[in-house]
Amino acid sequence: AVLGEHHPDLADKQLEVDFINAFARAKGSKRVSLGLEMVEQPFQPVLDAFNQGEIDLDQFKKGVQWSKRWGWPFSRYAPVFEAARANGMPLVALETPTGLRLRVQLRGLEAITPEERARYLPDPLAFAAAPLQPGFQSYSNMLMQSSYEDLLAAGMLASTDRSVATPVNFLASQMLRDEA
């Protein structure tokens, strides 16, 4: 299952907690994980320590460099993380490293090293075909363009210059993080 949210909406966080609790009950003994777009993959060892009860929420926040790498208040997400751990639902880091995202925002997919390409683009043909799918252009225009404009205005992209951090490169960085 996939569950999205509006980052600033507290009601969405409560919905996530309720969903986690209900989903865990419905799955019974089957193992289910919770993927986190806000935690970069290199920080998975911190999530593993949290999953195993070795660290608390404060150590989690510091260990994943939350304040530096995610713009939304940790306190809003803490109940989600606690619900997942209480239900034995391991947290999994999904986000690509900041440096990679910023390079792609500035230079496009050419900025990806061969090693990164192998790790984060396991199926390059499917990745290249995604924009050709019916509805993709409408989705991109409706959601991605507004996100691009909001992040550019907030100074949250690799550059505030739209001729440098272009909409095309932003879309590539978003697609890369979704693929990874």
mmCIF file of C-alpha atoms in Angstrom, residues 99-117 121 127 164 166 168-173 176:
data_model
loop_
_atom_site.group_PDB
_atom_site.id
_atom_site.type_symbol
_atom_site.label_atom_id
_atom_site.label_comp_id
_atom_site.label_asym_id
_atom_site.label_seq_id
_atom_site.Cartn_x
_atom_site.Cartn_y
_atom_site.Cartn_z
ATOM 1 C CA GLY A 99 24.450 15.505 -2.976
ATOM 2 C CA LEU A 100 23.055 13.331 -5.751
ATOM 3 C CA ARG A 101 19.688 15.105 -5.753
ATOM 4 C CA LEU A 102 21.333 18.526 -5.886
ATOM 5 C CA ARG A 103 23.681 17.492 -8.725
ATOM 6 C CA VAL A 104 20.738 16.220 -10.765
ATOM 7 C CA GLN A 105 18.770 19.404 -10.076
ATOM 8 C CA LEU A 106 21.691 21.403 -11.497
ATOM 9 C CA ARG A 107 22.972 19.184 -14.305
ATOM 10 C CA GLY A 108 20.299 16.594 -15.021
ATOM 11 C CA LEU A 109 20.789 12.859 -15.240
ATOM 12 C CA GLU A 110 24.248 13.335 -16.801
ATOM 13 C CA ALA A 111 25.425 14.181 -13.273
ATOM 14 C CA ILE A 112 24.944 10.586 -12.116
ATOM 15 C CA THR A 113 28.095 8.480 -11.821
ATOM 16 C CA PRO A 114 28.123 4.926 -13.230
ATOM 17 C CA GLU A 115 28.060 3.557 -9.660
ATOM 18 C CA GLU A 116 25.044 5.703 -8.756
ATOM 19 C CA ARG A 117 23.330 4.722 -11.987
ATOM 20 C CA LEU A 121 18.455 3.232 -11.684
ATOM 21 C CA PHE A 127 12.839 4.825 -16.156
ATOM 22 C CA VAL A 164 20.182 26.589 -13.559
ATOM 23 C CA THR A 166 15.387 23.931 -14.370
ATOM 24 C CA VAL A 168 13.290 19.469 -16.435
ATOM 25 C CA ASN A 169 16.153 18.746 -14.032
ATOM 26 C CA PHE A 170 13.793 18.997 -11.048
ATOM 27 C CA LEU A 171 11.522 16.404 -12.641
ATOM 28 C CA ALA A 172 14.551 14.166 -13.270
ATOM 29 C CA SER A 173 15.604 14.467 -9.610
ATOM 30 C CA LEU A 176 15.243 9.444 -9.615
#
